Amino acid sequence: MMFTVETLFVEIRGLQRQDLDRWITNAWVRPDGEPGRYLFREIDVARIRLIMELREHLEIEEPALPTVLSLLDQLYDMRRRLHGLNAALAETVPPEIREKLFEKLGNGLV
Amino acid sequence: MAEDPYKILGVAKDASADDIRKAYRKLAKKHHPDLNPGNKAAEEQFKAVSAANELLSDGEKRARYDRGEIDESGAEKPPPRSYRHYAEGAPGQRYSYSAGGAGSGASGPDGFGADENFEDIFSTIFQNRGNGGTQPGRGRDAHYVLAAEFLDAINGGAKRLTLPDGQVLDVKIPAGTEDGDILRLRGRGSPGRNNGPAGDALIEIKVMPHKFYRRDGQDIRFELPVSVQEAVLGGKVTVPTPAGAVAMTIKPHSDSGVELRLRGRGVPAHGKLPAGDLYVKLRVVIGPVDAKLEDFLRDWKPETAFDPRREMEGDSK
């Protein structure tokens, strides 16, 4: 499901236009398309909500946001890779070796 | 999807209940079907205005709508999915750290992340595992455990180790080897990758216990049984040491528990360590008793009274 800027403001109540524009400029939010004709994917919508929650609920000021977002992006990169590794292990490694591996890792991957 | 009820009524988000009522009445009059017979658009507009008013005129519903708990039609909205739901899946690529942005920039200040891929991260894990790559790599070390006799470990010796693959290794056990010592046989481990050097064989020595010797660092201790006569009258006895039998003199009146030291008769010198000592603890053994001994002891009156349990007095009830 894709959102235009108009539907985005319906979907996310309380979102301010100038905030959104600034976040896009900073590349904190990266929609498809170009200025005036942006298209937002579901992950973009979820990310905008995340930024709003970080600001409003956790009271993280904008100057600190790049650090927080960068750490989150790195964390999710790593978790995606771990999921990928886990999936690759499930497909390629014989069950008895997988079991030994997980035992050794203390189930850190499952 | 229905439109924003505030927009339909043309009021601000923070409009008072009075403003909302006034706006509704004005629009209801304008679009009322009875005042616009046959006008389909007006009828739709009237329905929308009524629905918007129903939502916003009810303080509780309006508050829930403002919090996003219900939608324009008053229906419960499922809570939006968390960012994590997307970020951990394939869509998360969009905000991959190495894709730049979010303060990292396409070329981060420290350059970290931009070129890092999965293989880089896990390469250290798979190093020396003989999988893939064209670089020469050293073979893996092979680990073995070898049981050694106590005296072989003290004096040095040789032991043959048959590997799982049938290969035979003659292992030289150096003098003074301690339990848990690891011997390294260079190049006797797994073969290297792409003409790389072979790994080493690492052999952990497990020293078996001895019938009577006990190792204590560089020293060796054991108990030497002596007869009643040897203990009381003294004399020369033959003592087995790890390096062979030696003669030792027992002084007269040596009791059970007396410890004698044979200097340099413990673990032989090896490496930078000097030879240790052999500690011999006497243990008096009565042995077979005959009638003469019984008669002698029955008639024997010691010159000084002796209670061997005097030390224990007061310690038991």
JSON list of N, CA, C and O in Angstrom, two decimals, chain B residues 242-279:
[
{"chain": "B", "resi": 242, "resn": "PRO", "atom": "N", "xyz": [61.24, -42.66, 42.35]},
{"chain": "B", "resi": 242, "resn": "PRO", "atom": "CA", "xyz": [60.86, -42.72, 40.93]},
{"chain": "B", "resi": 242, "resn": "PRO", "atom": "C", "xyz": [62.04, -43.07, 40.03]},
{"chain": "B", "resi": 242, "resn": "PRO", "atom": "O", "xyz": [61.87, -43.63, 38.96]},
{"chain": "B", "resi": 243, "resn": "ALA", "atom": "N", "xyz": [63.26, -42.76, 40.49]},
{"chain": "B", "resi": 243, "resn": "ALA", "atom": "CA", "xyz": [64.42, -43.03, 39.64]},
{"chain": "B", "resi": 243, "resn": "ALA", "atom": "C", "xyz": [65.13, -44.32, 40.05]},
{"chain": "B", "resi": 243, "resn": "ALA", "atom": "O", "xyz": [66.23, -44.59, 39.57]},
{"chain": "B", "resi": 244, "resn": "GLY", "atom": "N", "xyz": [64.53, -45.10, 40.96]},
{"chain": "B", "resi": 244, "resn": "GLY", "atom": "CA", "xyz": [65.16, -46.35, 41.38]},
{"chain": "B", "resi": 244, "resn": "GLY", "atom": "C", "xyz": [65.31, -46.41, 42.89]},
{"chain": "B", "resi": 244, "resn": "GLY", "atom": "O", "xyz": [65.14, -45.40, 43.58]},
{"chain": "B", "resi": 245, "resn": "ALA", "atom": "N", "xyz": [65.65, -47.60, 43.40]},
{"chain": "B", "resi": 245, "resn": "ALA", "atom": "CA", "xyz": [65.72, -47.80, 44.85]},
{"chain": "B", "resi": 245, "resn": "ALA", "atom": "C", "xyz": [66.96, -47.14, 45.43]},
{"chain": "B", "resi": 245, "resn": "ALA", "atom": "O", "xyz": [68.02, -47.14, 44.81]},
{"chain": "B", "resi": 246, "resn": "VAL", "atom": "N", "xyz": [66.84, -46.54, 46.62]},
{"chain": "B", "resi": 246, "resn": "VAL", "atom": "CA", "xyz": [67.99, -45.98, 47.34]},
{"chain": "B", "resi": 246, "resn": "VAL", "atom": "C", "xyz": [67.89, -46.43, 48.81]},
{"chain": "B", "resi": 246, "resn": "VAL", "atom": "O", "xyz": [66.81, -46.74, 49.29]},
{"chain": "B", "resi": 247, "resn": "ALA", "atom": "N", "xyz": [69.03, -46.44, 49.47]},
{"chain": "B", "resi": 247, "resn": "ALA", "atom": "CA", "xyz": [69.03, -46.81, 50.89]},
{"chain": "B", "resi": 247, "resn": "ALA", "atom": "C", "xyz": [68.83, -45.56, 51.73]},
{"chain": "B", "resi": 247, "resn": "ALA", "atom": "O", "xyz": [69.32, -44.49, 51.39]},
{"chain": "B", "resi": 248, "resn": "MET", "atom": "N", "xyz": [68.05, -45.72, 52.81]},
{"chain": "B", "resi": 248, "resn": "MET", "atom": "CA", "xyz": [67.79, -44.57, 53.68]},
{"chain": "B", "resi": 248, "resn": "MET", "atom": "C", "xyz": [67.90, -45.04, 55.12]},
{"chain": "B", "resi": 248, "resn": "MET", "atom": "O", "xyz": [67.52, -46.16, 55.45]},
{"chain": "B", "resi": 249, "resn": "THR", "atom": "N", "xyz": [68.46, -44.19, 55.94]},
{"chain": "B", "resi": 249, "resn": "THR", "atom": "CA", "xyz": [68.63, -44.55, 57.34]},
{"chain": "B", "resi": 249, "resn": "THR", "atom": "C", "xyz": [67.48, -43.97, 58.17]},
{"chain": "B", "resi": 249, "resn": "THR", "atom": "O", "xyz": [67.16, -42.79, 58.06]},
{"chain": "B", "resi": 250, "resn": "ILE", "atom": "N", "xyz": [66.86, -44.86, 58.96]},
{"chain": "B", "resi": 250, "resn": "ILE", "atom": "CA", "xyz": [65.81, -44.39, 59.87]},
{"chain": "B", "resi": 250, "resn": "ILE", "atom": "C", "xyz": [66.43, -44.31, 61.25]},
{"chain": "B", "resi": 250, "resn": "ILE", "atom": "O", "xyz": [67.04, -45.27, 61.73]},
{"chain": "B", "resi": 251, "resn": "LYS", "atom": "N", "xyz": [66.27, -43.13, 61.86]},
{"chain": "B", "resi": 251, "resn": "LYS", "atom": "CA", "xyz": [66.84, -42.95, 63.19]},
{"chain": "B", "resi": 251, "resn": "LYS", "atom": "C", "xyz": [66.03, -43.77, 64.20]},
{"chain": "B", "resi": 251, "resn": "LYS", "atom": "O", "xyz": [64.83, -43.96, 64.00]},
{"chain": "B", "resi": 252, "resn": "PRO", "atom": "N", "xyz": [66.66, -44.19, 65.29]},
{"chain": "B", "resi": 252, "resn": "PRO", "atom": "CA", "xyz": [65.89, -44.84, 66.35]},
{"chain": "B", "resi": 252, "resn": "PRO", "atom": "C", "xyz": [64.78, -43.91, 66.87]},
{"chain": "B", "resi": 252, "resn": "PRO", "atom": "O", "xyz": [64.94, -42.68, 66.84]},
{"chain": "B", "resi": 253, "resn": "HIS", "atom": "N", "xyz": [63.71, -44.50, 67.36]},
{"chain": "B", "resi": 253, "resn": "HIS", "atom": "CA", "xyz": [62.58, -43.75, 67.94]},
{"chain": "B", "resi": 253, "resn": "HIS", "atom": "C", "xyz": [61.86, -42.88, 66.89]},
{"chain": "B", "resi": 253, "resn": "HIS", "atom": "O", "xyz": [61.41, -41.80, 67.18]},
{"chain": "B", "resi": 254, "resn": "SER", "atom": "N", "xyz": [61.77, -43.34, 65.66]},
{"chain": "B", "resi": 254, "resn": "SER", "atom": "CA", "xyz": [61.00, -42.62, 64.65]},
{"chain": "B", "resi": 254, "resn": "SER", "atom": "C", "xyz": [59.56, -43.12, 64.71]},
{"chain": "B", "resi": 254, "resn": "SER", "atom": "O", "xyz": [59.31, -44.32, 64.61]},
{"chain": "B", "resi": 255, "resn": "ASP", "atom": "N", "xyz": [58.64, -42.20, 64.89]},
{"chain": "B", "resi": 255, "resn": "ASP", "atom": "CA", "xyz": [57.24, -42.60, 65.05]},
{"chain": "B", "resi": 255, "resn": "ASP", "atom": "C", "xyz": [56.52, -42.54, 63.69]},
{"chain": "B", "resi": 255, "resn": "ASP", "atom": "O", "xyz": [57.03, -41.99, 62.71]},
{"chain": "B", "resi": 256, "resn": "SER", "atom": "N", "xyz": [55.30, -43.05, 63.68]},
{"chain": "B", "resi": 256, "resn": "SER", "atom": "CA", "xyz": [54.43, -42.92, 62.52]},
{"chain": "B", "resi": 256, "resn": "SER", "atom": "C", "xyz": [54.22, -41.43, 62.24]},
{"chain": "B", "resi": 256, "resn": "SER", "atom": "O", "xyz": [54.04, -40.64, 63.17]},
{"chain": "B", "resi": 257, "resn": "GLY", "atom": "N", "xyz": [54.27, -41.05, 60.99]},
{"chain": "B", "resi": 257, "resn": "GLY", "atom": "CA", "xyz": [53.99, -39.65, 60.65]},
{"chain": "B", "resi": 257, "resn": "GLY", "atom": "C", "xyz": [55.25, -38.82, 60.49]},
{"chain": "B", "resi": 257, "resn": "GLY", "atom": "O", "xyz": [55.21, -37.71, 59.96]},
{"chain": "B", "resi": 258, "resn": "VAL", "atom": "N", "xyz": [56.36, -39.32, 60.94]},
{"chain": "B", "resi": 258, "resn": "VAL", "atom": "CA", "xyz": [57.63, -38.59, 60.78]},
{"chain": "B", "resi": 258, "resn": "VAL", "atom": "C", "xyz": [57.94, -38.52, 59.28]},
{"chain": "B", "resi": 258, "resn": "VAL", "atom": "O", "xyz": [57.80, -39.50, 58.55]},
{"chain": "B", "resi": 259, "resn": "GLU", "atom": "N", "xyz": [58.35, -37.34, 58.82]},
{"chain": "B", "resi": 259, "resn": "GLU", "atom": "CA", "xyz": [58.60, -37.17, 57.39]},
{"chain": "B", "resi": 259, "resn": "GLU", "atom": "C", "xyz": [60.08, -36.97, 57.15]},
{"chain": "B", "resi": 259, "resn": "GLU", "atom": "O", "xyz": [60.71, -36.14, 57.80]},
{"chain": "B", "resi": 260, "resn": "LEU", "atom": "N", "xyz": [60.64, -37.73, 56.25]},
{"chain": "B", "resi": 260, "resn": "LEU", "atom": "CA", "xyz": [62.06, -37.62, 55.92]},
{"chain": "B", "resi": 260, "resn": "LEU", "atom": "C", "xyz": [62.16, -37.09, 54.50]},
{"chain": "B", "resi": 260, "resn": "LEU", "atom": "O", "xyz": [61.31, -37.37, 53.65]},
{"chain": "B", "resi": 261, "resn": "ARG", "atom": "N", "xyz": [63.24, -36.33, 54.25]},
{"chain": "B", "resi": 261, "resn": "ARG", "atom": "CA", "xyz": [63.39, -35.75, 52.92]},
{"chain": "B", "resi": 261, "resn": "ARG", "atom": "C", "xyz": [64.60, -36.32, 52.21]},
{"chain": "B", "resi": 261, "resn": "ARG", "atom": "O", "xyz": [65.69, -36.35, 52.77]},
{"chain": "B", "resi": 262, "resn": "LEU", "atom": "N", "xyz": [64.39, -36.77, 51.00]},
{"chain": "B", "resi": 262, "resn": "LEU", "atom": "CA", "xyz": [65.51, -37.19, 50.17]},
{"chain": "B", "resi": 262, "resn": "LEU", "atom": "C", "xyz": [65.72, -36.10, 49.14]},
{"chain": "B", "resi": 262, "resn": "LEU", "atom": "O", "xyz": [64.96, -35.98, 48.17]},
{"chain": "B", "resi": 263, "resn": "ARG", "atom": "N", "xyz": [66.75, -35.31, 49.35]},
{"chain": "B", "resi": 263, "resn": "ARG", "atom": "CA", "xyz": [66.97, -34.13, 48.52]},
{"chain": "B", "resi": 263, "resn": "ARG", "atom": "C", "xyz": [67.27, -34.51, 47.07]},
{"chain": "B", "resi": 263, "resn": "ARG", "atom": "O", "xyz": [68.07, -35.41, 46.81]},
{"chain": "B", "resi": 264, "resn": "GLY", "atom": "N", "xyz": [66.59, -33.85, 46.16]},
{"chain": "B", "resi": 264, "resn": "GLY", "atom": "CA", "xyz": [66.89, -34.05, 44.73]},
{"chain": "B", "resi": 264, "resn": "GLY", "atom": "C", "xyz": [66.33, -35.34, 44.16]},
{"chain": "B", "resi": 264, "resn": "GLY", "atom": "O", "xyz": [66.60, -35.68, 43.01]},
{"chain": "B", "resi": 265, "resn": "ARG", "atom": "N", "xyz": [65.50, -36.05, 44.97]},
{"chain": "B", "resi": 265, "resn": "ARG", "atom": "CA", "xyz": [64.97, -37.32, 44.47]},
{"chain": "B", "resi": 265, "resn": "ARG", "atom": "C", "xyz": [63.50, -37.19, 44.02]},
{"chain": "B", "resi": 265, "resn": "ARG", "atom": "O", "xyz": [62.82, -38.18, 43.84]},
{"chain": "B", "resi": 266, "resn": "GLY", "atom": "N", "xyz": [63.05, -35.95, 43.86]},
{"chain": "B", "resi": 266, "resn": "GLY", "atom": "CA", "xyz": [61.68, -35.75, 43.40]},
{"chain": "B", "resi": 266, "resn": "GLY", "atom": "C", "xyz": [61.64, -35.69, 41.88]},
{"chain": "B", "resi": 266, "resn": "GLY", "atom": "O", "xyz": [62.29, -36.48, 41.20]},
{"chain": "B", "resi": 267, "resn": "VAL", "atom": "N", "xyz": [60.88, -34.72, 41.34]},
{"chain": "B", "resi": 267, "resn": "VAL", "atom": "CA", "xyz": [60.80, -34.56, 39.89]},
{"chain": "B", "resi": 267, "resn": "VAL", "atom": "C", "xyz": [62.16, -34.08, 39.39]},
{"chain": "B", "resi": 267, "resn": "VAL", "atom": "O", "xyz": [62.72, -33.12, 39.94]},
{"chain": "B", "resi": 268, "resn": "PRO", "atom": "N", "xyz": [62.76, -34.75, 38.40]},
{"chain": "B", "resi": 268, "resn": "PRO", "atom": "CA", "xyz": [64.08, -34.31, 37.93]},
{"chain": "B", "resi": 268, "resn": "PRO", "atom": "C", "xyz": [64.04, -32.90, 37.36]},
{"chain": "B", "resi": 268, "resn": "PRO", "atom": "O", "xyz": [62.98, -32.40, 36.97]},
{"chain": "B", "resi": 269, "resn": "ALA", "atom": "N", "xyz": [65.21, -32.27, 37.35]},
{"chain": "B", "resi": 269, "resn": "ALA", "atom": "CA", "xyz": [65.28, -30.90, 36.82]},
{"chain": "B", "resi": 269, "resn": "ALA", "atom": "C", "xyz": [64.84, -30.91, 35.36]},
{"chain": "B", "resi": 269, "resn": "ALA", "atom": "O", "xyz": [65.20, -31.81, 34.60]},
{"chain": "B", "resi": 270, "resn": "HIS", "atom": "N", "xyz": [64.05, -29.93, 34.99]},
{"chain": "B", "resi": 270, "resn": "HIS", "atom": "CA", "xyz": [63.66, -29.80, 33.58]},
{"chain": "B", "resi": 270, "resn": "HIS", "atom": "C", "xyz": [63.34, -28.34, 33.33]},
{"chain": "B", "resi": 270, "resn": "HIS", "atom": "O", "xyz": [62.87, -27.63, 34.22]},
{"chain": "B", "resi": 271, "resn": "GLY", "atom": "N", "xyz": [63.63, -27.89, 32.11]},
{"chain": "B", "resi": 271, "resn": "GLY", "atom": "CA", "xyz": [63.45, -26.49, 31.80]},
{"chain": "B", "resi": 271, "resn": "GLY", "atom": "C", "xyz": [64.31, -25.66, 32.74]},
{"chain": "B", "resi": 271, "resn": "GLY", "atom": "O", "xyz": [65.49, -25.94, 32.90]},
{"chain": "B", "resi": 272, "resn": "LYS", "atom": "N", "xyz": [63.70, -24.68, 33.41]},
{"chain": "B", "resi": 272, "resn": "LYS", "atom": "CA", "xyz": [64.47, -23.85, 34.33]},
{"chain": "B", "resi": 272, "resn": "LYS", "atom": "C", "xyz": [64.29, -24.31, 35.77]},
{"chain": "B", "resi": 272, "resn": "LYS", "atom": "O", "xyz": [64.79, -23.68, 36.69]},
{"chain": "B", "resi": 273, "resn": "LEU", "atom": "N", "xyz": [63.50, -25.38, 35.93]},
{"chain": "B", "resi": 273, "resn": "LEU", "atom": "CA", "xyz": [63.20, -25.83, 37.28]},
{"chain": "B", "resi": 273, "resn": "LEU", "atom": "C", "xyz": [64.27, -26.80, 37.78]},
{"chain": "B", "resi": 273, "resn": "LEU", "atom": "O", "xyz": [64.62, -27.75, 37.07]},
{"chain": "B", "resi": 274, "resn": "PRO", "atom": "N", "xyz": [64.78, -26.57, 39.00]},
{"chain": "B", "resi": 274, "resn": "PRO", "atom": "CA", "xyz": [65.72, -27.54, 39.58]},
{"chain": "B", "resi": 274, "resn": "PRO", "atom": "C", "xyz": [64.97, -28.78, 40.03]},
{"chain": "B", "resi": 274, "resn": "PRO", "atom": "O", "xyz": [63.75, -28.76, 40.13]},
{"chain": "B", "resi": 275, "resn": "ALA", "atom": "N", "xyz": [65.71, -29.84, 40.29]},
{"chain": "B", "resi": 275, "resn": "ALA", "atom": "CA", "xyz": [65.08, -31.08, 40.73]},
{"chain": "B", "resi": 275, "resn": "ALA", "atom": "C", "xyz": [64.37, -30.85, 42.07]},
{"chain": "B", "resi": 275, "resn": "ALA", "atom": "O", "xyz": [64.84, -30.08, 42.91]},
{"chain": "B", "resi": 276, "resn": "GLY", "atom": "N", "xyz": [63.24, -31.54, 42.26]},
{"chain": "B", "resi": 276, "resn": "GLY", "atom": "CA", "xyz": [62.50, -31.45, 43.52]},
{"chain": "B", "resi": 276, "resn": "GLY", "atom": "C", "xyz": [62.95, -32.52, 44.47]},
{"chain": "B", "resi": 276, "resn": "GLY", "atom": "O", "xyz": [63.89, -33.29, 44.20]},
{"chain": "B", "resi": 277, "resn": "ASP", "atom": "N", "xyz": [62.31, -32.54, 45.64]},
{"chain": "B", "resi": 277, "resn": "ASP", "atom": "CA", "xyz": [62.69, -33.50, 46.68]},
{"chain": "B", "resi": 277, "resn": "ASP", "atom": "C", "xyz": [61.63, -34.59, 46.81]},
{"chain": "B", "resi": 277, "resn": "ASP", "atom": "O", "xyz": [60.49, -34.43, 46.40]},
{"chain": "B", "resi": 278, "resn": "LEU", "atom": "N", "xyz": [62.07, -35.68, 47.43]},
{"chain": "B", "resi": 278, "resn": "LEU", "atom": "CA", "xyz": [61.15, -36.78, 47.70]},
{"chain": "B", "resi": 278, "resn": "LEU", "atom": "C", "xyz": [60.87, -36.79, 49.20]},
{"chain": "B", "resi": 278, "resn": "LEU", "atom": "O", "xyz": [61.81, -36.88, 50.00]},
{"chain": "B", "resi": 279, "resn": "TYR", "atom": "N", "xyz": [59.61, -36.65, 49.60]},
{"chain": "B", "resi": 279, "resn": "TYR", "atom": "CA", "xyz": [59.25, -36.64, 51.02]},
{"chain": "B", "resi": 279, "resn": "TYR", "atom": "C", "xyz": [58.68, -38.01, 51.38]},
{"chain": "B", "resi": 279, "resn": "TYR", "atom": "O", "xyz": [57.73, -38.47, 50.76]}
]
